[in-house]
């Protein structure tokens, strides 16, 4: 993103959010791995870590999509008709992929927070055993 925009604020936001995702991912892995026999309790206790990680993912994906579309829109104005069509396709692809990953992340956050018995759900029990 920095290469396109030369904006340090965009770079700082992306790096910060990516760091939050990485840190919460490591924290969740550590918490669950240390509580291997009691993984159900570990999942219940680490609900906030999972939520933070996936919310950061949604914000980061949205921020990247908006930033890329803004930069593509600015470059679209200078191009020929054929170039504009290509830029339009790139913008559409950027929005679609950002939206897809955000929808999946929101679904995970909803499942983790709305389903209080997540660890006792039959599908999770089958996967873990």
Short mmCIF file of N, CA and C in Angstrom, two decimals:
data_model
loop_
_atom_site.label_atom_id
_atom_site.label_comp_id
_atom_site.label_asym_id
_atom_site.label_seq_id
_atom_site.Cartn_x
_atom_site.Cartn_y
_atom_site.Cartn_z
N UNK A 1 0.82 -1.18 0.00
CA UNK A 1 0.00 0.00 0.00
C UNK A 1 0.87 1.26 0.00
N UNK A 2 1.98 1.19 0.69
CA UNK A 2 2.84 2.37 0.76
C UNK A 2 3.39 2.72 -0.62
N UNK A 3 3.67 1.71 -1.42
CA UNK A 3 4.19 1.96 -2.76
C UNK A 3 3.22 2.74 -3.63
N UNK A 4 1.94 2.46 -3.46
CA UNK A 4 0.94 3.16 -4.25
C UNK A 4 0.65 4.55 -3.73
N UNK A 5 0.50 4.66 -2.43
CA UNK A 5 0.01 5.92 -1.86
C UNK A 5 1.10 6.82 -1.31
N UNK A 6 2.24 6.24 -0.93
CA UNK A 6 3.31 6.98 -0.26
C UNK A 6 2.79 7.70 0.99
N UNK A 7 1.85 7.05 1.65
CA UNK A 7 1.23 7.60 2.85
C UNK A 7 1.63 6.73 4.03
N UNK A 8 2.34 7.32 4.96
CA UNK A 8 2.82 6.56 6.13
C UNK A 8 1.71 6.20 7.10
N UNK A 9 0.64 6.97 7.11
CA UNK A 9 -0.47 6.66 8.01
C UNK A 9 -1.16 5.36 7.59
N UNK A 10 -1.33 5.18 6.29
CA UNK A 10 -1.93 3.94 5.80
C UNK A 10 -1.03 2.76 6.15
N UNK A 11 0.26 2.93 5.95
CA UNK A 11 1.22 1.88 6.29
C UNK A 11 1.18 1.56 7.78
N UNK A 12 1.13 2.59 8.62
CA UNK A 12 1.10 2.39 10.07
C UNK A 12 -0.17 1.65 10.50
N UNK A 13 -1.30 2.03 9.93
CA UNK A 13 -2.57 1.36 10.28
C UNK A 13 -2.55 -0.11 9.86
N UNK A 14 -2.07 -0.37 8.65
CA UNK A 14 -2.02 -1.76 8.17
C UNK A 14 -1.08 -2.60 9.03
N UNK A 15 0.09 -2.06 9.35
CA UNK A 15 1.05 -2.80 10.17
C UNK A 15 0.52 -3.03 11.58
N UNK A 16 -0.14 -2.04 12.15
CA UNK A 16 -0.69 -2.18 13.49
C UNK A 16 -1.77 -3.27 13.53
N UNK A 17 -2.68 -3.21 12.58
CA UNK A 17 -3.75 -4.22 12.56
C UNK A 17 -3.21 -5.61 12.27
N UNK A 18 -2.23 -5.71 11.39
CA UNK A 18 -1.62 -7.02 11.12
C UNK A 18 -0.89 -7.53 12.36
N UNK A 19 -0.26 -6.63 13.11
CA UNK A 19 0.40 -7.02 14.35
C UNK A 19 -0.59 -7.51 15.40
N UNK A 20 -1.74 -6.86 15.47
CA UNK A 20 -2.79 -7.31 16.40
C UNK A 20 -3.27 -8.71 16.02
N UNK A 21 -3.48 -8.94 14.72
CA UNK A 21 -3.89 -10.27 14.28
C UNK A 21 -2.84 -11.32 14.62
N UNK A 22 -1.59 -11.01 14.35
CA UNK A 22 -0.51 -11.96 14.63
C UNK A 22 -0.38 -12.24 16.12
N UNK A 23 -0.41 -11.18 16.92
CA UNK A 23 -0.28 -11.34 18.37
C UNK A 23 -1.42 -12.13 18.99
N UNK A 24 -2.64 -11.85 18.56
CA UNK A 24 -3.77 -12.60 19.12
C UNK A 24 -3.77 -14.04 18.62
N UNK A 25 -3.28 -14.26 17.42
CA UNK A 25 -3.16 -15.64 16.93
C UNK A 25 -2.18 -16.45 17.75
N UNK A 26 -1.03 -15.85 18.07
CA UNK A 26 -0.05 -16.52 18.92
C UNK A 26 -0.60 -16.74 20.33
N UNK A 27 -1.29 -15.74 20.86
CA UNK A 27 -1.84 -15.86 22.22
C UNK A 27 -2.88 -16.98 22.28
N UNK A 28 -3.73 -17.06 21.28
CA UNK A 28 -4.74 -18.10 21.26
C UNK A 28 -4.11 -19.48 21.13
N UNK A 29 -3.12 -19.61 20.25
CA UNK A 29 -2.45 -20.90 20.07
C UNK A 29 -1.75 -21.33 21.35
N UNK A 30 -1.12 -20.39 22.03
CA UNK A 30 -0.43 -20.72 23.28
C UNK A 30 -1.43 -21.15 24.35
N UNK A 31 -2.52 -20.42 24.47
CA UNK A 31 -3.50 -20.74 25.50
C UNK A 31 -4.13 -22.11 25.26
N UNK A 32 -4.47 -22.41 24.03
CA UNK A 32 -5.11 -23.69 23.74
C UNK A 32 -4.11 -24.84 23.84
N UNK A 33 -2.87 -24.62 23.40
CA UNK A 33 -1.89 -25.71 23.44
C UNK A 33 -1.49 -26.07 24.86
N UNK A 34 -1.46 -25.11 25.76
CA UNK A 34 -1.11 -25.41 27.16
C UNK A 34 -2.25 -26.09 27.91
N UNK A 35 -3.43 -25.97 27.38
CA UNK A 35 -4.58 -26.58 28.04
C UNK A 35 -5.15 -27.70 27.20
N UNK A 36 -4.27 -28.50 26.61
CA UNK A 36 -4.71 -29.54 25.67
C UNK A 36 -5.79 -30.46 26.25
N UNK A 37 -5.63 -31.01 27.47
CA UNK A 37 -6.70 -31.88 27.97
C UNK A 37 -8.00 -31.12 28.26
N UNK A 38 -7.88 -29.87 28.64
CA UNK A 38 -9.07 -29.06 28.96
C UNK A 38 -9.33 -28.06 27.84
N UNK A 39 -9.33 -28.51 26.61
CA UNK A 39 -9.47 -27.59 25.48
C UNK A 39 -10.82 -26.90 25.44
N UNK A 40 -11.85 -27.53 25.99
CA UNK A 40 -13.17 -26.88 26.02
C UNK A 40 -13.15 -25.63 26.89
N UNK A 41 -12.52 -25.75 28.04
CA UNK A 41 -12.43 -24.59 28.93
C UNK A 41 -11.54 -23.51 28.32
N UNK A 42 -10.47 -23.95 27.66
CA UNK A 42 -9.57 -22.99 27.02
C UNK A 42 -10.28 -22.22 25.92
N UNK A 43 -11.14 -22.90 25.17
CA UNK A 43 -11.90 -22.22 24.12
C UNK A 43 -12.85 -21.19 24.72
N UNK A 44 -13.48 -21.53 25.83
CA UNK A 44 -14.40 -20.60 26.48
C UNK A 44 -13.65 -19.38 27.02
N UNK A 45 -12.47 -19.62 27.60
CA UNK A 45 -11.69 -18.53 28.17
C UNK A 45 -11.04 -17.65 27.11
N UNK A 46 -10.76 -18.21 25.95
CA UNK A 46 -10.07 -17.44 24.91
C UNK A 46 -11.03 -16.82 23.90
N UNK A 47 -12.27 -16.73 24.25
CA UNK A 47 -13.27 -16.14 23.35
C UNK A 47 -12.90 -14.70 22.97
N UNK A 48 -12.40 -13.93 23.92
CA UNK A 48 -12.04 -12.54 23.64
C UNK A 48 -10.85 -12.46 22.67
N UNK A 49 -9.94 -13.41 22.74
CA UNK A 49 -8.79 -13.42 21.83
C UNK A 49 -9.26 -13.69 20.41
N UNK A 50 -10.14 -14.67 20.27
CA UNK A 50 -10.66 -15.01 18.94
C UNK A 50 -11.43 -13.84 18.37
N UNK A 51 -12.26 -13.21 19.18
CA UNK A 51 -13.05 -12.07 18.72
C UNK A 51 -12.15 -10.92 18.29
N UNK A 52 -11.15 -10.60 19.10
CA UNK A 52 -10.23 -9.51 18.77
C UNK A 52 -9.50 -9.78 17.46
N UNK A 53 -9.05 -10.99 17.29
CA UNK A 53 -8.31 -11.35 16.08
C UNK A 53 -9.17 -11.20 14.83
N UNK A 54 -10.38 -11.72 14.87
CA UNK A 54 -11.22 -11.67 13.69
C UNK A 54 -11.79 -10.28 13.43
N UNK A 55 -12.05 -9.50 14.48
CA UNK A 55 -12.48 -8.12 14.27
C UNK A 55 -11.34 -7.31 13.64
N UNK A 56 -10.11 -7.53 14.11
CA UNK A 56 -8.97 -6.85 13.49
C UNK A 56 -8.83 -7.26 12.03
N UNK A 57 -9.13 -8.50 11.73
CA UNK A 57 -9.08 -8.97 10.35
C UNK A 57 -10.11 -8.25 9.47
N UNK A 58 -11.32 -8.09 10.00
CA UNK A 58 -12.37 -7.37 9.25
C UNK A 58 -11.96 -5.93 9.00
N UNK A 59 -11.47 -5.28 10.04
CA UNK A 59 -11.07 -3.87 9.91
C UNK A 59 -9.91 -3.74 8.92
N UNK A 60 -8.93 -4.63 9.02
CA UNK A 60 -7.79 -4.58 8.11
C UNK A 60 -8.21 -4.84 6.66
N UNK A 61 -9.02 -5.84 6.42
CA UNK A 61 -9.49 -6.13 5.06
C UNK A 61 -10.27 -4.96 4.48
N UNK A 62 -11.13 -4.37 5.30
CA UNK A 62 -11.91 -3.22 4.85
C UNK A 62 -11.01 -2.03 4.55
N UNK A 63 -10.06 -1.78 5.43
CA UNK A 63 -9.14 -0.66 5.26
C UNK A 63 -8.30 -0.83 3.99
N UNK A 64 -7.81 -2.03 3.76
CA UNK A 64 -7.01 -2.29 2.55
C UNK A 64 -7.87 -2.12 1.30
N UNK A 65 -9.08 -2.65 1.32
CA UNK A 65 -9.95 -2.53 0.15
C UNK A 65 -10.28 -1.07 -0.15
N UNK A 66 -10.59 -0.30 0.87
CA UNK A 66 -10.91 1.12 0.66
C UNK A 66 -9.68 1.86 0.15
N UNK A 67 -8.52 1.61 0.74
CA UNK A 67 -7.30 2.29 0.31
C UNK A 67 -6.94 1.94 -1.14
N UNK A 68 -7.05 0.66 -1.47
CA UNK A 68 -6.73 0.26 -2.84
C UNK A 68 -7.71 0.85 -3.84
N UNK A 69 -8.98 0.84 -3.51
CA UNK A 69 -9.97 1.42 -4.43
C UNK A 69 -9.75 2.91 -4.59
N UNK A 70 -9.39 3.59 -3.52
CA UNK A 70 -9.09 5.03 -3.62
C UNK A 70 -7.91 5.28 -4.56
N UNK A 71 -6.85 4.50 -4.39
CA UNK A 71 -5.69 4.68 -5.26
C UNK A 71 -6.00 4.30 -6.70
N UNK A 72 -6.75 3.23 -6.91
CA UNK A 72 -7.13 2.84 -8.26
C UNK A 72 -8.04 3.88 -8.90
N UNK A 73 -8.93 4.45 -8.12
CA UNK A 73 -9.82 5.48 -8.64
C UNK A 73 -9.03 6.70 -9.10
N UNK A 74 -8.04 7.07 -8.30
CA UNK A 74 -7.19 8.21 -8.69
C UNK A 74 -6.43 7.93 -9.98
N UNK A 75 -5.94 6.70 -10.14
CA UNK A 75 -5.20 6.38 -11.35
C UNK A 75 -6.13 6.16 -12.54
N UNK A 76 -7.38 5.87 -12.28
CA UNK A 76 -8.36 5.65 -13.34
C UNK A 76 -8.59 6.91 -14.16
N UNK A 77 -8.53 8.03 -13.53
CA UNK A 77 -8.82 9.29 -14.19
C UNK A 77 -7.81 9.63 -15.30
N UNK A 78 -6.61 9.07 -15.21
CA UNK A 78 -5.57 9.43 -16.16
C UNK A 78 -5.48 8.47 -17.35
N UNK A 79 -6.28 7.42 -17.36
CA UNK A 79 -6.10 6.38 -18.37
C UNK A 79 -7.04 6.49 -19.55
N UNK A 80 -6.80 5.66 -20.53
CA UNK A 80 -7.67 5.54 -21.69
C UNK A 80 -8.87 4.67 -21.33
N UNK A 81 -9.80 4.52 -22.26
CA UNK A 81 -11.01 3.76 -21.98
C UNK A 81 -10.69 2.30 -21.63
N UNK A 82 -9.77 1.71 -22.36
CA UNK A 82 -9.39 0.32 -22.09
C UNK A 82 -8.74 0.19 -20.70
N UNK A 83 -7.92 1.15 -20.36
CA UNK A 83 -7.27 1.15 -19.04
C UNK A 83 -8.30 1.34 -17.94
N UNK A 84 -9.27 2.19 -18.18
CA UNK A 84 -10.33 2.41 -17.18
C UNK A 84 -11.12 1.13 -16.92
N UNK A 85 -11.39 0.36 -17.98
CA UNK A 85 -12.10 -0.90 -17.79
C UNK A 85 -11.28 -1.87 -16.94
N UNK A 86 -9.98 -1.92 -17.20
CA UNK A 86 -9.10 -2.78 -16.41
C UNK A 86 -9.07 -2.34 -14.94
N UNK A 87 -8.98 -1.05 -14.73
CA UNK A 87 -8.98 -0.52 -13.36
C UNK A 87 -10.32 -0.81 -12.68
N UNK A 88 -11.40 -0.69 -13.42
CA UNK A 88 -12.73 -1.02 -12.87
C UNK A 88 -12.79 -2.49 -12.45
N UNK A 89 -12.24 -3.38 -13.26
CA UNK A 89 -12.20 -4.80 -12.90
C UNK A 89 -11.35 -5.03 -11.66
N UNK A 90 -10.22 -4.34 -11.56
CA UNK A 90 -9.37 -4.48 -10.38
C UNK A 90 -10.09 -3.98 -9.12
N UNK A 91 -10.82 -2.89 -9.25
CA UNK A 91 -11.57 -2.38 -8.11
C UNK A 91 -12.67 -3.35 -7.68
N UNK A 92 -13.37 -3.91 -8.67
CA UNK A 92 -14.42 -4.88 -8.37
C UNK A 92 -13.83 -6.12 -7.68
N UNK A 93 -12.71 -6.60 -8.18
CA UNK A 93 -12.05 -7.77 -7.58
C UNK A 93 -11.59 -7.46 -6.16
N UNK A 94 -11.05 -6.27 -5.94
CA UNK A 94 -10.59 -5.86 -4.60
C UNK A 94 -11.76 -5.84 -3.62
N UNK A 95 -12.87 -5.28 -4.03
CA UNK A 95 -14.04 -5.21 -3.16
C UNK A 95 -14.59 -6.61 -2.89
N UNK A 96 -14.66 -7.45 -3.91
CA UNK A 96 -15.21 -8.80 -3.73
C UNK A 96 -14.36 -9.64 -2.79
N UNK A 97 -13.05 -9.61 -2.96
CA UNK A 97 -12.21 -10.44 -2.09
C UNK A 97 -12.19 -9.90 -0.67
N UNK A 98 -12.18 -8.58 -0.51
CA UNK A 98 -12.23 -8.00 0.83
C UNK A 98 -13.55 -8.30 1.52
N UNK A 99 -14.64 -8.25 0.75
CA UNK A 99 -15.96 -8.54 1.32
C UNK A 99 -16.08 -10.01 1.70
N UNK A 100 -15.55 -10.89 0.88
CA UNK A 100 -15.65 -12.32 1.17
C UNK A 100 -14.92 -12.68 2.46
N UNK A 101 -13.69 -12.22 2.61
CA UNK A 101 -12.95 -12.54 3.83
C UNK A 101 -13.58 -11.87 5.05
N UNK A 102 -14.14 -10.68 4.87
CA UNK A 102 -14.80 -10.00 5.99
C UNK A 102 -16.07 -10.73 6.41
N UNK A 103 -16.83 -11.23 5.46
CA UNK A 103 -18.06 -11.96 5.79
C UNK A 103 -17.72 -13.23 6.57
N UNK A 104 -16.68 -13.92 6.15
CA UNK A 104 -16.28 -15.14 6.86
C UNK A 104 -15.82 -14.80 8.28
N UNK A 105 -15.05 -13.74 8.43
CA UNK A 105 -14.58 -13.34 9.76
C UNK A 105 -15.73 -12.92 10.66
N UNK A 106 -16.69 -12.19 10.13
CA UNK A 106 -17.86 -11.80 10.91
C UNK A 106 -18.66 -13.04 11.31
N UNK A 107 -18.78 -14.01 10.42
CA UNK A 107 -19.50 -15.25 10.74
C UNK A 107 -18.81 -15.99 11.89
N UNK A 108 -17.48 -16.02 11.87
CA UNK A 108 -16.75 -16.69 12.96
C UNK A 108 -16.97 -15.95 14.27
N UNK A 109 -16.90 -14.64 14.26
CA UNK A 109 -17.13 -13.86 15.48
C UNK A 109 -18.54 -14.10 16.01
N UNK A 110 -19.52 -14.10 15.14
CA UNK A 110 -20.90 -14.36 15.59
C UNK A 110 -21.05 -15.76 16.15
N UNK A 111 -20.46 -16.74 15.50
CA UNK A 111 -20.56 -18.12 16.00
C UNK A 111 -19.91 -18.26 17.37
N UNK A 112 -18.75 -17.65 17.54
CA UNK A 112 -18.03 -17.79 18.80
C UNK A 112 -18.78 -17.09 19.93
N UNK A 113 -19.36 -15.94 19.64
CA UNK A 113 -19.98 -15.15 20.71
C UNK A 113 -21.46 -15.47 20.94
N UNK A 114 -22.15 -15.95 19.94
CA UNK A 114 -23.56 -16.25 20.12
C UNK A 114 -23.82 -17.67 20.57
N UNK A 115 -22.93 -18.56 20.24
CA UNK A 115 -23.10 -19.95 20.62
C UNK A 115 -22.30 -20.20 21.89
N UNK A 116 -22.95 -20.15 23.01
CA UNK A 116 -22.26 -20.31 24.31
C UNK A 116 -21.69 -21.72 24.49
N UNK A 117 -22.30 -22.67 23.84
CA UNK A 117 -21.82 -24.05 23.99
C UNK A 117 -21.03 -24.46 22.75
N UNK A 118 -20.20 -23.55 22.26
CA UNK A 118 -19.43 -23.81 21.04
C UNK A 118 -18.61 -25.08 21.14
N UNK A 119 -17.99 -25.27 22.27
CA UNK A 119 -17.08 -26.41 22.41
C UNK A 119 -17.82 -27.72 22.60
N UNK A 120 -19.09 -27.67 22.88
CA UNK A 120 -19.84 -28.91 23.03
C UNK A 120 -20.72 -29.18 21.82
N UNK A 121 -20.62 -28.34 20.81
CA UNK A 121 -21.39 -28.57 19.59
C UNK A 121 -20.91 -29.86 18.95
N UNK A 122 -21.80 -30.64 18.37
CA UNK A 122 -21.42 -31.94 17.79
C UNK A 122 -20.32 -31.84 16.74
N UNK A 123 -20.36 -30.85 15.89
CA UNK A 123 -19.35 -30.75 14.83
C UNK A 123 -17.97 -30.50 15.41
N UNK A 124 -17.88 -29.65 16.43
CA UNK A 124 -16.59 -29.37 17.05
C UNK A 124 -16.08 -30.61 17.78
N UNK A 125 -16.97 -31.31 18.45
CA UNK A 125 -16.57 -32.53 19.16
C UNK A 125 -16.05 -33.58 18.18
N UNK A 126 -16.70 -33.72 17.04
CA UNK A 126 -16.24 -34.69 16.04
C UNK A 126 -14.87 -34.31 15.50
N UNK A 127 -14.66 -33.03 15.25
CA UNK A 127 -13.38 -32.57 14.70
C UNK A 127 -12.25 -32.80 15.70
N UNK A 128 -12.48 -32.49 16.96
CA UNK A 128 -11.41 -32.57 17.96
C UNK A 128 -11.14 -33.99 18.42
N UNK A 129 -12.05 -34.93 18.22
CA UNK A 129 -11.81 -36.30 18.69
C UNK A 129 -11.41 -37.19 17.60
#
